[in-house]
mmCIF file of C-alpha atoms and ligand atoms in Angstrom:
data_model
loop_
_atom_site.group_PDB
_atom_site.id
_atom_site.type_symbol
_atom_site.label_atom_id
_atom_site.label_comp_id
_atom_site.label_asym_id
_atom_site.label_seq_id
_atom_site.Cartn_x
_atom_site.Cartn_y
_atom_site.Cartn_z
ATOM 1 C CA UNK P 28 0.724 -19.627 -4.258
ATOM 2 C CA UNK P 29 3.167 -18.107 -6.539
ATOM 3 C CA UNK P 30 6.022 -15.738 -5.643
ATOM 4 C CA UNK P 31 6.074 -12.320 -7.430
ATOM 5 C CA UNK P 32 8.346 -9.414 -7.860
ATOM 6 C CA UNK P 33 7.997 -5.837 -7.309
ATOM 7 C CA UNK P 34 11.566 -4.457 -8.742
ATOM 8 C CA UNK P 35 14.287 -6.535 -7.325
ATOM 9 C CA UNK P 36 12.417 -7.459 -4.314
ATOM 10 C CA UNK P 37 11.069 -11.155 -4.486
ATOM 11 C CA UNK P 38 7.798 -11.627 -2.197
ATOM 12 C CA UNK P 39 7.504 -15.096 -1.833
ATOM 13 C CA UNK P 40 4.192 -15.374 -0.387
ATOM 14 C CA UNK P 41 1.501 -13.315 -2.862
ATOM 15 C CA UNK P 42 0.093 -11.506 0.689
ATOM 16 C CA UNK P 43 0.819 -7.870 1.191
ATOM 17 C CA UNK P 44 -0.475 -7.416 5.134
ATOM 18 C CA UNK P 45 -2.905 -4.026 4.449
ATOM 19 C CA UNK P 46 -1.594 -1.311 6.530
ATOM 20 C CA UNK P 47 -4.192 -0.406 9.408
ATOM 21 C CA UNK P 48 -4.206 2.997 11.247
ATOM 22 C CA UNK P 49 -3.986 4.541 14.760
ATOM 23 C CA UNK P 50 -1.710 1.704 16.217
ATOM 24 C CA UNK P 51 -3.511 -1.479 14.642
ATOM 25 C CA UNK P 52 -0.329 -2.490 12.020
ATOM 26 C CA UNK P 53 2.960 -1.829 14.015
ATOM 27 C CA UNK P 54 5.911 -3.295 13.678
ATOM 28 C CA UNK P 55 5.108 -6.924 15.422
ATOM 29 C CA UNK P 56 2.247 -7.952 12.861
ATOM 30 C CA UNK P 57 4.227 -6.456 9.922
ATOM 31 C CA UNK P 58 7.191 -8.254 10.894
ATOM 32 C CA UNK P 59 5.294 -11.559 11.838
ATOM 33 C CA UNK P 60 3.827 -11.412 7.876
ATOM 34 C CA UNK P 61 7.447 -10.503 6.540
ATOM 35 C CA UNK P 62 8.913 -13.623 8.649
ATOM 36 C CA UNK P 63 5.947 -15.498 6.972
ATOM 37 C CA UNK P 64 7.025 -14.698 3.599
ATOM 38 C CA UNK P 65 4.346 -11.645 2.673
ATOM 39 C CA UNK P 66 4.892 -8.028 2.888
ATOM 40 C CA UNK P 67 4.550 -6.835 6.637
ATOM 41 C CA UNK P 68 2.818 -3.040 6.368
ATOM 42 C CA UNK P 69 3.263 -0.356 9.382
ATOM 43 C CA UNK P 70 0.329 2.198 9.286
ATOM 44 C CA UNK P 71 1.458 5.747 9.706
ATOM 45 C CA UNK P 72 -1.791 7.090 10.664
ATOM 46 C CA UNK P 73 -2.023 8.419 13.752
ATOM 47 C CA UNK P 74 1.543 6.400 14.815
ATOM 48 C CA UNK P 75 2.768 8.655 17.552
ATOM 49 C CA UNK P 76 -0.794 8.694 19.639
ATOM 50 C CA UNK P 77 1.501 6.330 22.113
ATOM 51 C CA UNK P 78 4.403 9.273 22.310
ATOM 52 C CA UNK P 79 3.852 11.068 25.584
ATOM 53 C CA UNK P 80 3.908 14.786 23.517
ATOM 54 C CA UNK P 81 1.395 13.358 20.869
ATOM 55 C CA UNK P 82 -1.484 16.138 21.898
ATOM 56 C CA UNK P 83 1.690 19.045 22.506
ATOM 57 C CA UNK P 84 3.920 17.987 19.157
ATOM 58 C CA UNK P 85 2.201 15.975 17.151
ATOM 59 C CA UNK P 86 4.338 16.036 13.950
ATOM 60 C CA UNK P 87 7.511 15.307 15.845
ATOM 61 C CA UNK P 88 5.735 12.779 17.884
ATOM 62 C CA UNK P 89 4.914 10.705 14.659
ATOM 63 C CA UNK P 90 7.895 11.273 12.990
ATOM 64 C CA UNK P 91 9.694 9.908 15.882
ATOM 65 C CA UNK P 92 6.854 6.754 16.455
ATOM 66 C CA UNK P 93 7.456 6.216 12.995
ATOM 67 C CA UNK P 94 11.192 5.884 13.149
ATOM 68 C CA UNK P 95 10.810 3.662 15.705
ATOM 69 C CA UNK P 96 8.040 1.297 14.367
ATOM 70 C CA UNK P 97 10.815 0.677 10.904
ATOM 71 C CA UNK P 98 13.465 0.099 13.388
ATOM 72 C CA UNK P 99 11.667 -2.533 15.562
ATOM 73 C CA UNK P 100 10.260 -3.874 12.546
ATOM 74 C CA UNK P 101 13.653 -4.407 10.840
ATOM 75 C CA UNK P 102 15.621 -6.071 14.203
ATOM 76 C CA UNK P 103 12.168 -8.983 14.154
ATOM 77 C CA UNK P 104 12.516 -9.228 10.256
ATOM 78 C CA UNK P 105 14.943 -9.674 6.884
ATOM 79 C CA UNK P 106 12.103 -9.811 5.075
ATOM 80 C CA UNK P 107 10.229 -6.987 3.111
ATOM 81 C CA UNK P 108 8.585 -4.468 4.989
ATOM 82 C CA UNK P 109 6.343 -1.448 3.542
ATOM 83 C CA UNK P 110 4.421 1.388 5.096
ATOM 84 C CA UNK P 111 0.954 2.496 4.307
ATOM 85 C CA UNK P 112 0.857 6.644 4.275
ATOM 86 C CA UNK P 113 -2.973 7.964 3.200
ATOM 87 C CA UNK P 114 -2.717 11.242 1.108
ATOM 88 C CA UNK P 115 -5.361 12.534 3.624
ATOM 89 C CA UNK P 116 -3.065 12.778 6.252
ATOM 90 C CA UNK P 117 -2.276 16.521 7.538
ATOM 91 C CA UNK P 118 1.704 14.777 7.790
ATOM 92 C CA UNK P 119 1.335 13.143 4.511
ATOM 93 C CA UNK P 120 4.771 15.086 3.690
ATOM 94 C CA UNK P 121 6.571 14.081 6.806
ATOM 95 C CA UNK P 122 5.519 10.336 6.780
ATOM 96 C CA UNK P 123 7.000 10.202 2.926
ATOM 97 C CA UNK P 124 10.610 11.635 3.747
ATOM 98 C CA UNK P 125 11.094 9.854 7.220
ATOM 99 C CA UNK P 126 9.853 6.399 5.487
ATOM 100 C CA UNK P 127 12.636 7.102 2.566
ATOM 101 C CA UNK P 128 15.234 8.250 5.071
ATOM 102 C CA UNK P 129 14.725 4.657 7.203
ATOM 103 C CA UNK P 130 15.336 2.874 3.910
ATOM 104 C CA UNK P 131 11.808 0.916 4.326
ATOM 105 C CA UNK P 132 11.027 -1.105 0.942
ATOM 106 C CA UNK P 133 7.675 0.427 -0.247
ATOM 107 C CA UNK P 134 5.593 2.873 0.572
ATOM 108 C CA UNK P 135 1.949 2.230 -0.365
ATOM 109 C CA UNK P 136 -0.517 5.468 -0.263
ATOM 110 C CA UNK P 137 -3.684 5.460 -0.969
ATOM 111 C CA UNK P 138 -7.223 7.436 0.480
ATOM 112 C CA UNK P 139 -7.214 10.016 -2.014
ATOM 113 C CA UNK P 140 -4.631 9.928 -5.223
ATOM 114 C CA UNK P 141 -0.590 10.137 -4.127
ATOM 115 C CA UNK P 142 -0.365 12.631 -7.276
ATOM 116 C CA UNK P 143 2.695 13.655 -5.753
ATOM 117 C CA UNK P 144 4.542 10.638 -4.391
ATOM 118 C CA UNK P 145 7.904 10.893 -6.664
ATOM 119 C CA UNK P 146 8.138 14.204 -5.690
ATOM 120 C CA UNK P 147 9.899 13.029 -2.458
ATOM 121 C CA UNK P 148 12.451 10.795 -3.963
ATOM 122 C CA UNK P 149 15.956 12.123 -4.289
ATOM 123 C CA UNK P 150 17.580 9.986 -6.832
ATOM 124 C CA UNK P 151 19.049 7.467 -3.923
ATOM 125 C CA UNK P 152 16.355 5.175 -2.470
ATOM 126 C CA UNK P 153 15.627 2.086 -3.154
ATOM 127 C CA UNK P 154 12.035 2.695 -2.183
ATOM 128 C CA UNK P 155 9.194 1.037 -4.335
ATOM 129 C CA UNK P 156 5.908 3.846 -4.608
ATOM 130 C CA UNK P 157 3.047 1.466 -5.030
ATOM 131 C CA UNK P 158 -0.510 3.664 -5.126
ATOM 132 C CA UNK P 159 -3.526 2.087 -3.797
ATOM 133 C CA UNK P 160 -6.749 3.089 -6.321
ATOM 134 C CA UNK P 161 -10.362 1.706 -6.510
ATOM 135 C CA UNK P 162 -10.462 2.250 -10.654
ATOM 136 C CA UNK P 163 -8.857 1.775 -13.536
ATOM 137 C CA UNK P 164 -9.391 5.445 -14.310
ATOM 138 C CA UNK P 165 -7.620 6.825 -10.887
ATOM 139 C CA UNK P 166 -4.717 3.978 -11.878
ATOM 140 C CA UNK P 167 -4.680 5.937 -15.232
ATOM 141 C CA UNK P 168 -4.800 9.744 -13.502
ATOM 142 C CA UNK P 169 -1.996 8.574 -11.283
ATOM 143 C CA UNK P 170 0.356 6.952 -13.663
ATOM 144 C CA UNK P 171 -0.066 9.985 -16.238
ATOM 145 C CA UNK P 172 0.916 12.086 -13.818
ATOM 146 C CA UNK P 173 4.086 10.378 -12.402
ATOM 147 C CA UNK P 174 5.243 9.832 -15.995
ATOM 148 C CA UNK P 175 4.675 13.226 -17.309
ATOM 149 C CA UNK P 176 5.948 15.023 -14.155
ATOM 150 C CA UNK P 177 8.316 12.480 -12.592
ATOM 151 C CA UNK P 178 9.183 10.173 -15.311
ATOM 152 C CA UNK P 179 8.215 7.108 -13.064
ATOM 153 C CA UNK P 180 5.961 4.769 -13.254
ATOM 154 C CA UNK P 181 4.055 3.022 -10.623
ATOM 155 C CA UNK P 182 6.314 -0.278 -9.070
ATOM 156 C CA UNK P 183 2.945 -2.154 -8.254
ATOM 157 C CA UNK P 184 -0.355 -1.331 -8.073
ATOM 158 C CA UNK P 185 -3.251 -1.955 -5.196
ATOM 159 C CA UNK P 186 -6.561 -1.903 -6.222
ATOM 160 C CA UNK P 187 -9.683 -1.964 -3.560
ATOM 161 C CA UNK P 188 -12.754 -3.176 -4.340
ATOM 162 C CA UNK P 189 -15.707 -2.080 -2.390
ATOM 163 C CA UNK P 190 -15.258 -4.655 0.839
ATOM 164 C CA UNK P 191 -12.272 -3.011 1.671
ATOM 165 C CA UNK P 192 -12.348 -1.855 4.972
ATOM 166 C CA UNK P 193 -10.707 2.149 4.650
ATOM 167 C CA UNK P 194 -11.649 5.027 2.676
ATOM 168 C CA UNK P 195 -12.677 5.132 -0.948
ATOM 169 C CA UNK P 196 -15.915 6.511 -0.957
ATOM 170 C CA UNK P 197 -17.868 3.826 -2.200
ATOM 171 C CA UNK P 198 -21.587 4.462 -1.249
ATOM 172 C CA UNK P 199 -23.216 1.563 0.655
ATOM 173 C CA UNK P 200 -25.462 0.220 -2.528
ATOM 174 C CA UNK P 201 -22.275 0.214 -4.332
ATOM 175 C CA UNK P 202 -21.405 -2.867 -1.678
ATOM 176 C CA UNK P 203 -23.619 -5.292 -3.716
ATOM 177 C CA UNK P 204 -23.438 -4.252 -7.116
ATOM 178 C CA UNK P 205 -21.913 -6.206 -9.417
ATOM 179 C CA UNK P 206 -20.846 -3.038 -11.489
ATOM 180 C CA UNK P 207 -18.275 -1.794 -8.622
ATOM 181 C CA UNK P 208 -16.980 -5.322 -7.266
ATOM 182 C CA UNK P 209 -13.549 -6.111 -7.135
ATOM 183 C CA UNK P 210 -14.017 -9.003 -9.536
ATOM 184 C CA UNK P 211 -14.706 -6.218 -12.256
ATOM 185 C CA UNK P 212 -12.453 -3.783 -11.338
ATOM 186 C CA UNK P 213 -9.081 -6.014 -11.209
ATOM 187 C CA UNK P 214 -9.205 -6.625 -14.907
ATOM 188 C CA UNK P 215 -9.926 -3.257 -15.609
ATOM 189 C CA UNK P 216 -6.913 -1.962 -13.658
ATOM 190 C CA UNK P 217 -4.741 -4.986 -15.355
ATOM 191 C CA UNK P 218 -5.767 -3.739 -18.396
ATOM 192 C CA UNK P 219 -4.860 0.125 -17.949
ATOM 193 C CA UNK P 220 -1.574 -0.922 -16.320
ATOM 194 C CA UNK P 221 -0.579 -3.548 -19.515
ATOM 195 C CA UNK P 222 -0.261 0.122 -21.265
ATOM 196 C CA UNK P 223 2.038 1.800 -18.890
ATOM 197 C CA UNK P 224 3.685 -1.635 -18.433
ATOM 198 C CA UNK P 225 4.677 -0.889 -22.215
ATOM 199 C CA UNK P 226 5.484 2.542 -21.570
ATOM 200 C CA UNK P 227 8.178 1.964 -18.399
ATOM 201 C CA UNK P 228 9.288 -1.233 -20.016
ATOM 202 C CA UNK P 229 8.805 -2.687 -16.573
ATOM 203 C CA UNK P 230 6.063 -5.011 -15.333
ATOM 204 C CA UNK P 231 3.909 -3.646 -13.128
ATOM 205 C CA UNK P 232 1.878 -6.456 -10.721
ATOM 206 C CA UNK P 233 -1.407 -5.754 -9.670
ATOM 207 C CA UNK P 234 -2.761 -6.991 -6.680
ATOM 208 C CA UNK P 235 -6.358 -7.504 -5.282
ATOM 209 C CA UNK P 236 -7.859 -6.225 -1.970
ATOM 210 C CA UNK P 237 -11.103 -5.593 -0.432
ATOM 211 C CA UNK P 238 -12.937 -8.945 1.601
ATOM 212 C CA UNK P 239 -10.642 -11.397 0.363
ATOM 213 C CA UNK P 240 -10.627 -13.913 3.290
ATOM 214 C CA UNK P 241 -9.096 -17.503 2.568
ATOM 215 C CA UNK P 242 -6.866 -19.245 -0.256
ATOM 216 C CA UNK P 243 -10.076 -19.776 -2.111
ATOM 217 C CA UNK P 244 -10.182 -15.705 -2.657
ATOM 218 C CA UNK P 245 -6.425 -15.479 -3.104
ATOM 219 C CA UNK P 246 -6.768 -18.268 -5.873
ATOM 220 C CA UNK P 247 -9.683 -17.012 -7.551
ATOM 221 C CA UNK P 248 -7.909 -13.438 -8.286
ATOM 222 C CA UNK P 249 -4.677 -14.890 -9.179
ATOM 223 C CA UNK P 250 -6.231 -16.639 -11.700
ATOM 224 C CA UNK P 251 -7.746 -13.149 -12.232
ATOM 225 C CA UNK P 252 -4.474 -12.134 -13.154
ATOM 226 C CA UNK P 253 -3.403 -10.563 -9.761
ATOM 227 C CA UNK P 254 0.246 -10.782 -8.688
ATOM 228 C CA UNK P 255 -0.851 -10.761 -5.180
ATOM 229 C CA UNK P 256 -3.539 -9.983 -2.970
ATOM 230 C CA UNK P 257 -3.022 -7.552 0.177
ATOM 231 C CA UNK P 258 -5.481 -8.443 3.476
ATOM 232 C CA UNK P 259 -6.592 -6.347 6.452
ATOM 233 C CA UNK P 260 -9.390 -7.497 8.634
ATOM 234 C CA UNK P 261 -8.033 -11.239 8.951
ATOM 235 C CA UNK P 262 -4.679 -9.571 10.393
ATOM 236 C CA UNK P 263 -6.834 -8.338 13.008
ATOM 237 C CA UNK P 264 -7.980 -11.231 14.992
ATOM 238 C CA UNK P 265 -4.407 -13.244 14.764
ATOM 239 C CA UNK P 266 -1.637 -13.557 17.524
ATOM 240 C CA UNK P 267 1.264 -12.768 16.270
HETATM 241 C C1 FMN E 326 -9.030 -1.479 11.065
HETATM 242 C C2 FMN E 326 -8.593 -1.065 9.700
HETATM 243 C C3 FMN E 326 -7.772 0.043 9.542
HETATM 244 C C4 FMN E 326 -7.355 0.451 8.270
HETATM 245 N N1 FMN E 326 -6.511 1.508 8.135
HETATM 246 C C5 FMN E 326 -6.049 1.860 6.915
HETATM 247 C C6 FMN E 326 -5.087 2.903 6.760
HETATM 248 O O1 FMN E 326 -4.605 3.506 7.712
HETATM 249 N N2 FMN E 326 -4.699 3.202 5.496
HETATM 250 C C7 FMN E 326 -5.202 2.550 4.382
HETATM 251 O O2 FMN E 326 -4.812 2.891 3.248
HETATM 252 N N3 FMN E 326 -6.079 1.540 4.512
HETATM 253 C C8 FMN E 326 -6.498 1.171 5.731
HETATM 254 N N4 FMN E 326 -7.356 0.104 5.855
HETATM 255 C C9 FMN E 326 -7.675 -0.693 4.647
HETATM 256 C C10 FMN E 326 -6.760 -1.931 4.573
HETATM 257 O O3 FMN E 326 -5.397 -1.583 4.448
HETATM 258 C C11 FMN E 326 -7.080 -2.911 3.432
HETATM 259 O O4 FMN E 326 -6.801 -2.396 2.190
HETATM 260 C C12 FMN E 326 -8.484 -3.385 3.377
HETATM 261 O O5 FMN E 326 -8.979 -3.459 4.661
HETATM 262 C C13 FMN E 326 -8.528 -4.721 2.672
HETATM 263 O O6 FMN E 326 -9.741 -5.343 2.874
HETATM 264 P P1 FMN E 326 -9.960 -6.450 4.003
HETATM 265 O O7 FMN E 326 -9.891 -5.728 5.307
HETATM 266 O O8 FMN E 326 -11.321 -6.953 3.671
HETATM 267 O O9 FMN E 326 -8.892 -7.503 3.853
HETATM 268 C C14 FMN E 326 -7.786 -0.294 7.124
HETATM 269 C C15 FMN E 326 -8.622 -1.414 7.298
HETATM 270 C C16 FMN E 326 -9.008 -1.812 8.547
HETATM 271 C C17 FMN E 326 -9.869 -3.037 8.691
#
């Protein structure tokens, strides 16, 4: 297990916690992970289904939950805590800008392409933007499109393989073929990020998700090449 880098932040332990929706990854797991050395994740979607005007005001009700999810998170934790925020999301806006304003340490965004992630920054956050993809050639749409219209480049970069649990729209024969598995598609995302690596004169670590269940897995796509590897489903069944 090697320590890697995303910016100045230092993750010690090469295990980003995958963010999981409608109240699954709250701020005890992702602190319990960031104590442990990883990055803990908070899931924005669906947050605020436990604030008592969720059904009447449902964007301030998750603006609020979310608020209070970073805040918990950061009084269990000094270590580094991100939030997962899926493009699909009708608040997609409102979970970007409350994240930033709380200061959390990187927002990951994924389930559909976070075209317009940079948008959001103003100039004073220390925020890393890490987009989660499922091909080299949405890594490559992405990073065009930050550099041409945002001058920035991603800080890290997530790629899911087809045993990912979430929302990539891999079709079910896709599960077993060897042409979509995550073993294939990390060095093909390495690759297309070596070039805007070059171009932001910053590296840029890629890390591996999608049924990776024990330090064999984590080994085998470090040796890959992966930074790090980010982990759902075995967050699931532990006691924090
Ligand atoms: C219960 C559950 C909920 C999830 N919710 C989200 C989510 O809200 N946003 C997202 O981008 N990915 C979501 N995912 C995907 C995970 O963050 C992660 O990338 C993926 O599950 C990794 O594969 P693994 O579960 O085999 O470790 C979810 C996964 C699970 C199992």
């Amino acid at each position: 297990m090697r320590e890697f880098r995303i910016g100045n932040l230092t993750i010690k332990l090469p295990i980003i916690q995958g963010g999981m929706g409608v109240g699954i990854s709250m701020s005890s797991l992702a602190s319990a992970v960031a104590n442990a050395g990883g990055v803990g994740v908070i899931a924005t979607a669906v947050i605020g289904v436990g604030e008592k005007d969720f059904f009447t005001n449902f964007l301030e009700a998750n603006i609020r939950a979310l608020k209070k999810e970073i805040r918990k998170a950061r009084e269990l934790t000094k270590g580094i805590l991100g939030v997962n925020i899926m493009t699909a999301l009708t608040n997609y806006s409102d979970m970007v800008k409350t994240a930033l304003e709380e200061g959390i340490d990187i927002i990951f965004s994924g389930a559909g392409l976070p075209l317009n992630l940079p948008s959001f920054l103003t100039g004073k956050e220390k925020t890393k933007l890490v987009p989660i993809v499922s091909s080299g050639r949405a890594a490559r749409i992405i990073s065009k499109r930050w550099h041409e219209k945002y001058n920035y480049i991603p800080d890290a970069i997530v790629v899911e393989g087809p045993l990912a649990g979430g929302h990539l729209g891999f079709k079910r024969e896709q599960l077993q073929d060897s042409d979509f598995s995550l073993e294939k598609l990390v060095p093909e995302v390495i690759n297309e990020m070596k070039l805007w690596e070059d171009q932001g004169g910053k590296p840029i670590p890629v890390i591996a998700a999608g049924g990776i269940y024990d330090g064999a897995d984590i080994r085998k796509f470090i040796d890959m090449g992966a930074a790090g590897v980010q982990m759902a489903t075995r967050f699931v069944t532990t006691y924090e």
